Amino acid sequence: MATATYPPPPPYYRLYKDYVQDPESAPEPPPPIEGTYICFGGSYTTSDVLPSLEEQGVRQLYSKGPNIDFKKELRSLNGELQLHILELADILIERPSQYARRVEEISTVFKNLHHLLNSLRPHQARATLIHILELQIERRKQAAEDINRRREEARRILNESLATLDGH
């Protein structure tokens, strides 16, 4: 059986040789990237702003403004999507060569649905974080109760042991 050793550490490990004695001797980490950057051929930005549908070149099918009723708009777009799919099925049966316009309309509805759902992501993230923190609080309370219960049990056993020793 052939075995291989681990590869040697990268050469920059020497920069950290005195870290235990002097933590200031290590180089500072690089500054965070700001603005746009390219990764695997794609251009990305560090700002977490959801671009509007107009910026993406898509016609917005739901009402604009800060007070959007997401539930109503999602239901409306879902109904519209179902209608377009049924119309596409009819067109494919009756006039198969004219399907492209319906497919484009379905694509627009899907893009609007996705944009509405993506605009709810910050709320979802907050709700998930709140849920995780509540679970952590509950687990810590249970751990504290368990510690108190075990402490009381240990005290009881100790008191019984002392009473047994005093009785003899």
PDB file of C-alpha atoms in Angstrom:
ATOM      1  CA  MET A   1       0.000   0.000   0.000  1.00  0.00           C
ATOM      2  CA  ALA A   2       1.421   3.351  -1.046  1.00  0.00           C
ATOM      3  CA  THR A   3       1.055   6.325   1.245  1.00  0.00           C
ATOM      4  CA  ALA A   4       1.813   9.955   0.687  1.00  0.00           C
ATOM      5  CA  THR A   5       2.784  12.486   3.281  1.00  0.00           C
ATOM      6  CA  TYR A   6       0.915  15.730   3.700  1.00  0.00           C
ATOM      7  CA  PRO A   7       2.151  18.494   1.425  1.00  0.00           C
ATOM      8  CA  PRO A   8       4.455  21.038   3.045  1.00  0.00           C
ATOM      9  CA  PRO A   9       2.819  24.148   4.487  1.00  0.00           C
ATOM     10  CA  PRO A  10       2.687  27.223   2.277  1.00  0.00           C
ATOM     11  CA  PRO A  11       5.779  29.436   2.537  1.00  0.00           C
ATOM     12  CA  TYR A  12       3.945  32.312   4.219  1.00  0.00           C
ATOM     13  CA  TYR A  13       3.579  30.268   7.428  1.00  0.00           C
ATOM     14  CA  ARG A  14       6.945  31.741   8.455  1.00  0.00           C
ATOM     15  CA  LEU A  15       5.231  35.107   8.850  1.00  0.00           C
ATOM     16  CA  TYR A  16       3.396  33.664  11.871  1.00  0.00           C
ATOM     17  CA  LYS A  17       6.257  31.842  13.659  1.00  0.00           C
ATOM     18  CA  ASP A  18       6.434  34.376  16.535  1.00  0.00           C
ATOM     19  CA  TYR A  19       2.658  34.810  16.829  1.00  0.00           C
ATOM     20  CA  VAL A  20       2.343  33.036  20.197  1.00  0.00           C
ATOM     21  CA  GLN A  21       4.949  35.257  21.855  1.00  0.00           C
ATOM     22  CA  ASP A  22       4.021  38.443  19.960  1.00  0.00           C
ATOM     23  CA  PRO A  23       0.571  38.497  18.308  1.00  0.00           C
ATOM     24  CA  GLU A  24       1.392  41.885  16.762  1.00  0.00           C
ATOM     25  CA  SER A  25       4.157  40.282  14.651  1.00  0.00           C
ATOM     26  CA  ALA A  26       1.660  38.734  12.205  1.00  0.00           C
ATOM     27  CA  PRO A  27       0.706  40.756   9.137  1.00  0.00           C
ATOM     28  CA  GLU A  28      -2.663  42.482   9.082  1.00  0.00           C
ATOM     29  CA  PRO A  29      -5.398  40.786   7.065  1.00  0.00           C
ATOM     30  CA  PRO A  30      -6.162  42.335   3.696  1.00  0.00           C
ATOM     31  CA  PRO A  31      -8.850  45.023   3.644  1.00  0.00           C
ATOM     32  CA  PRO A  32     -12.353  43.907   2.685  1.00  0.00           C
ATOM     33  CA  ILE A  33     -13.305  44.242  -0.953  1.00  0.00           C
ATOM     34  CA  GLU A  34     -15.632  47.138  -1.712  1.00  0.00           C
ATOM     35  CA  GLY A  35     -17.486  47.844  -4.930  1.00  0.00           C
ATOM     36  CA  THR A  36     -17.430  45.407  -7.818  1.00  0.00           C
ATOM     37  CA  TYR A  37     -15.168  42.427  -8.268  1.00  0.00           C
ATOM     38  CA  ILE A  38     -14.820  39.538 -10.704  1.00  0.00           C
ATOM     39  CA  CYS A  39     -15.046  35.935  -9.520  1.00  0.00           C
ATOM     40  CA  PHE A  40     -15.008  32.945 -11.892  1.00  0.00           C
ATOM     41  CA  GLY A  41     -15.727  35.216 -14.835  1.00  0.00           C
ATOM     42  CA  GLY A  42     -18.807  36.849 -13.288  1.00  0.00           C
ATOM     43  CA  SER A  43     -18.966  40.448 -12.123  1.00  0.00           C
ATOM     44  CA  TYR A  44     -20.310  40.876  -8.588  1.00  0.00           C
ATOM     45  CA  THR A  45     -20.853  43.792  -6.227  1.00  0.00           C
ATOM     46  CA  THR A  46     -20.489  43.938  -2.457  1.00  0.00           C
ATOM     47  CA  SER A  47     -23.656  46.000  -1.971  1.00  0.00           C
ATOM     48  CA  ASP A  48     -26.683  43.904  -1.073  1.00  0.00           C
ATOM     49  CA  VAL A  49     -29.214  46.075  -2.856  1.00  0.00           C
ATOM     50  CA  LEU A  50     -31.880  44.307  -4.866  1.00  0.00           C
ATOM     51  CA  PRO A  51     -31.923  45.954  -8.309  1.00  0.00           C
ATOM     52  CA  SER A  52     -35.324  47.075  -9.508  1.00  0.00           C
ATOM     53  CA  LEU A  53     -37.057  45.272 -12.337  1.00  0.00           C
ATOM     54  CA  GLU A  54     -36.601  48.346 -14.535  1.00  0.00           C
ATOM     55  CA  GLU A  55     -32.843  48.209 -13.973  1.00  0.00           C
ATOM     56  CA  GLN A  56     -32.962  44.599 -15.131  1.00  0.00           C
ATOM     57  CA  GLY A  57     -34.999  45.502 -18.210  1.00  0.00           C
ATOM     58  CA  VAL A  58     -38.154  43.703 -17.061  1.00  0.00           C
ATOM     59  CA  ARG A  59     -41.680  45.172 -17.069  1.00  0.00           C
ATOM     60  CA  GLN A  60     -43.073  45.362 -13.511  1.00  0.00           C
ATOM     61  CA  LEU A  61     -46.510  43.728 -13.270  1.00  0.00           C
ATOM     62  CA  TYR A  62     -47.327  44.554  -9.653  1.00  0.00           C
ATOM     63  CA  SER A  63     -47.999  47.895  -7.972  1.00  0.00           C
ATOM     64  CA  LYS A  64     -45.065  50.152  -7.184  1.00  0.00           C
ATOM     65  CA  GLY A  65     -44.418  51.938  -3.930  1.00  0.00           C
ATOM     66  CA  PRO A  66     -43.199  51.259  -0.409  1.00  0.00           C
ATOM     67  CA  ASN A  67     -46.458  49.732   0.869  1.00  0.00           C
ATOM     68  CA  ILE A  68     -46.814  46.617  -1.264  1.00  0.00           C
ATOM     69  CA  ASP A  69     -49.280  43.952  -0.131  1.00  0.00           C
ATOM     70  CA  PHE A  70     -47.009  40.995  -0.873  1.00  0.00           C
ATOM     71  CA  LYS A  71     -49.653  38.362  -0.236  1.00  0.00           C
ATOM     72  CA  LYS A  72     -52.143  39.979  -2.629  1.00  0.00           C
ATOM     73  CA  GLU A  73     -49.530  40.630  -5.306  1.00  0.00           C
ATOM     74  CA  LEU A  74     -48.090  37.103  -5.124  1.00  0.00           C
ATOM     75  CA  ARG A  75     -51.572  35.604  -5.414  1.00  0.00           C
ATOM     76  CA  SER A  76     -52.355  37.874  -8.338  1.00  0.00           C
ATOM     77  CA  LEU A  77     -49.139  36.974 -10.141  1.00  0.00           C
ATOM     78  CA  ASN A  78     -49.721  33.281  -9.427  1.00  0.00           C
ATOM     79  CA  GLY A  79     -53.196  33.488 -10.979  1.00  0.00           C
ATOM     80  CA  GLU A  80     -51.780  35.359 -13.958  1.00  0.00           C
ATOM     81  CA  LEU A  81     -49.087  32.696 -14.349  1.00  0.00           C
ATOM     82  CA  GLN A  82     -51.704  29.923 -14.346  1.00  0.00           C
ATOM     83  CA  LEU A  83     -53.735  31.785 -16.975  1.00  0.00           C
ATOM     84  CA  HIS A  84     -50.676  32.259 -19.213  1.00  0.00           C
ATOM     85  CA  ILE A  85     -49.752  28.581 -18.900  1.00  0.00           C
ATOM     86  CA  LEU A  86     -53.275  27.527 -19.924  1.00  0.00           C
ATOM     87  CA  GLU A  87     -53.152  29.958 -22.843  1.00  0.00           C
ATOM     88  CA  LEU A  88     -49.781  28.531 -23.850  1.00  0.00           C
ATOM     89  CA  ALA A  89     -51.258  25.026 -23.826  1.00  0.00           C
ATOM     90  CA  ASP A  90     -54.123  26.212 -26.075  1.00  0.00           C
ATOM     91  CA  ILE A  91     -51.718  27.946 -28.467  1.00  0.00           C
ATOM     92  CA  LEU A  92     -49.467  24.881 -28.631  1.00  0.00           C
ATOM     93  CA  ILE A  93     -52.491  22.807 -29.644  1.00  0.00           C
ATOM     94  CA  GLU A  94     -54.056  25.260 -32.102  1.00  0.00           C
ATOM     95  CA  ARG A  95     -51.157  27.404 -33.456  1.00  0.00           C
ATOM     96  CA  PRO A  96     -47.807  25.864 -32.407  1.00  0.00           C
ATOM     97  CA  SER A  97     -45.766  28.416 -34.349  1.00  0.00           C
ATOM     98  CA  GLN A  98     -47.050  31.335 -32.205  1.00  0.00           C
ATOM     99  CA  TYR A  99     -45.897  30.144 -28.800  1.00  0.00           C
ATOM    100  CA  ALA A 100     -42.921  32.533 -28.366  1.00  0.00           C
ATOM    101  CA  ARG A 101     -44.976  35.527 -27.161  1.00  0.00           C
ATOM    102  CA  ARG A 102     -46.707  33.443 -24.458  1.00  0.00           C
ATOM    103  CA  VAL A 103     -43.391  32.010 -23.288  1.00  0.00           C
ATOM    104  CA  GLU A 104     -42.030  35.563 -22.998  1.00  0.00           C
ATOM    105  CA  GLU A 105     -45.101  36.613 -20.957  1.00  0.00           C
ATOM    106  CA  ILE A 106     -44.633  33.605 -18.658  1.00  0.00           C
ATOM    107  CA  SER A 107     -40.973  34.541 -18.262  1.00  0.00           C
ATOM    108  CA  THR A 108     -41.957  38.105 -17.288  1.00  0.00           C
ATOM    109  CA  VAL A 109     -44.439  36.817 -14.692  1.00  0.00           C
ATOM    110  CA  PHE A 110     -41.795  34.480 -13.248  1.00  0.00           C
ATOM    111  CA  LYS A 111     -39.262  37.305 -13.042  1.00  0.00           C
ATOM    112  CA  ASN A 112     -41.811  39.462 -11.199  1.00  0.00           C
ATOM    113  CA  LEU A 113     -42.599  36.601  -8.801  1.00  0.00           C
ATOM    114  CA  HIS A 114     -38.909  36.068  -8.108  1.00  0.00           C
ATOM    115  CA  HIS A 115     -38.347  39.790  -7.559  1.00  0.00           C
ATOM    116  CA  LEU A 116     -41.206  39.973  -5.049  1.00  0.00           C
ATOM    117  CA  LEU A 117     -39.901  36.905  -3.216  1.00  0.00           C
ATOM    118  CA  ASN A 118     -36.337  38.241  -3.194  1.00  0.00           C
ATOM    119  CA  SER A 119     -37.551  41.530  -1.730  1.00  0.00           C
ATOM    120  CA  LEU A 120     -38.872  39.489   1.223  1.00  0.00           C
ATOM    121  CA  ARG A 121     -35.445  37.941   1.920  1.00  0.00           C
ATOM    122  CA  PRO A 122     -34.363  40.541   4.533  1.00  0.00           C
ATOM    123  CA  HIS A 123     -37.568  39.892   6.480  1.00  0.00           C
ATOM    124  CA  GLN A 124     -36.983  36.148   6.204  1.00  0.00           C
ATOM    125  CA  ALA A 125     -33.401  36.546   7.431  1.00  0.00           C
ATOM    126  CA  ARG A 126     -34.570  38.584  10.444  1.00  0.00           C
ATOM    127  CA  ALA A 127     -37.280  36.053  11.284  1.00  0.00           C
ATOM    128  CA  THR A 128     -34.805  33.168  10.977  1.00  0.00           C
ATOM    129  CA  LEU A 129     -32.297  34.947  13.212  1.00  0.00           C
ATOM    130  CA  ILE A 130     -34.983  35.649  15.823  1.00  0.00           C
ATOM    131  CA  HIS A 131     -36.016  31.985  15.746  1.00  0.00           C
ATOM    132  CA  ILE A 132     -32.416  30.781  16.128  1.00  0.00           C
ATOM    133  CA  LEU A 133     -31.817  33.167  19.050  1.00  0.00           C
ATOM    134  CA  GLU A 134     -35.044  32.050  20.742  1.00  0.00           C
ATOM    135  CA  LEU A 135     -33.952  28.418  20.392  1.00  0.00           C
ATOM    136  CA  GLN A 136     -30.549  29.268  21.889  1.00  0.00           C
ATOM    137  CA  ILE A 137     -32.213  31.027  24.833  1.00  0.00           C
ATOM    138  CA  GLU A 138     -34.487  28.036  25.397  1.00  0.00           C
ATOM    139  CA  ARG A 139     -31.539  25.592  25.265  1.00  0.00           C
ATOM    140  CA  ARG A 140     -29.562  27.720  27.719  1.00  0.00           C
ATOM    141  CA  LYS A 141     -32.517  27.911  30.100  1.00  0.00           C
ATOM    142  CA  GLN A 142     -32.872  24.141  29.923  1.00  0.00           C
ATOM    143  CA  ALA A 143     -29.137  23.713  30.531  1.00  0.00           C
ATOM    144  CA  ALA A 144     -29.319  26.049  33.555  1.00  0.00           C
ATOM    145  CA  GLU A 145     -32.326  24.139  34.916  1.00  0.00           C
ATOM    146  CA  ASP A 146     -30.473  20.859  34.388  1.00  0.00           C
ATOM    147  CA  ILE A 147     -27.430  22.199  36.240  1.00  0.00           C
ATOM    148  CA  ASN A 148     -29.623  23.409  39.119  1.00  0.00           C
ATOM    149  CA  ARG A 149     -31.437  20.066  39.271  1.00  0.00           C
ATOM    150  CA  ARG A 150     -28.156  18.144  39.325  1.00  0.00           C
ATOM    151  CA  ARG A 151     -26.745  20.519  41.957  1.00  0.00           C
ATOM    152  CA  GLU A 152     -29.771  19.948  44.185  1.00  0.00           C
ATOM    153  CA  GLU A 153     -29.483  16.207  43.640  1.00  0.00           C
ATOM    154  CA  ALA A 154     -25.774  16.328  44.583  1.00  0.00           C
ATOM    155  CA  ARG A 155     -26.604  18.370  47.710  1.00  0.00           C
ATOM    156  CA  ARG A 156     -29.284  15.875  48.684  1.00  0.00           C
ATOM    157  CA  ILE A 157     -26.888  12.945  48.230  1.00  0.00           C
ATOM    158  CA  LEU A 158     -24.190  14.810  50.177  1.00  0.00           C
ATOM    159  CA  ASN A 159     -26.594  15.598  53.025  1.00  0.00           C
ATOM    160  CA  GLU A 160     -27.752  11.971  53.121  1.00  0.00           C
ATOM    161  CA  SER A 161     -24.121  10.810  53.193  1.00  0.00           C
ATOM    162  CA  LEU A 162     -23.288  13.222  56.023  1.00  0.00           C
ATOM    163  CA  ALA A 163     -26.368  12.120  57.974  1.00  0.00           C
ATOM    164  CA  THR A 164     -25.361   8.476  57.479  1.00  0.00           C
ATOM    165  CA  LEU A 165     -21.821   9.222  58.695  1.00  0.00           C
ATOM    166  CA  ASP A 166     -23.108  11.203  61.679  1.00  0.00           C
ATOM    167  CA  GLY A 167     -25.504   8.360  62.577  1.00  0.00           C
ATOM    168  CA  HIS A 168     -22.688   5.800  62.893  1.00  0.00           C
TER     169      HIS A 168
END
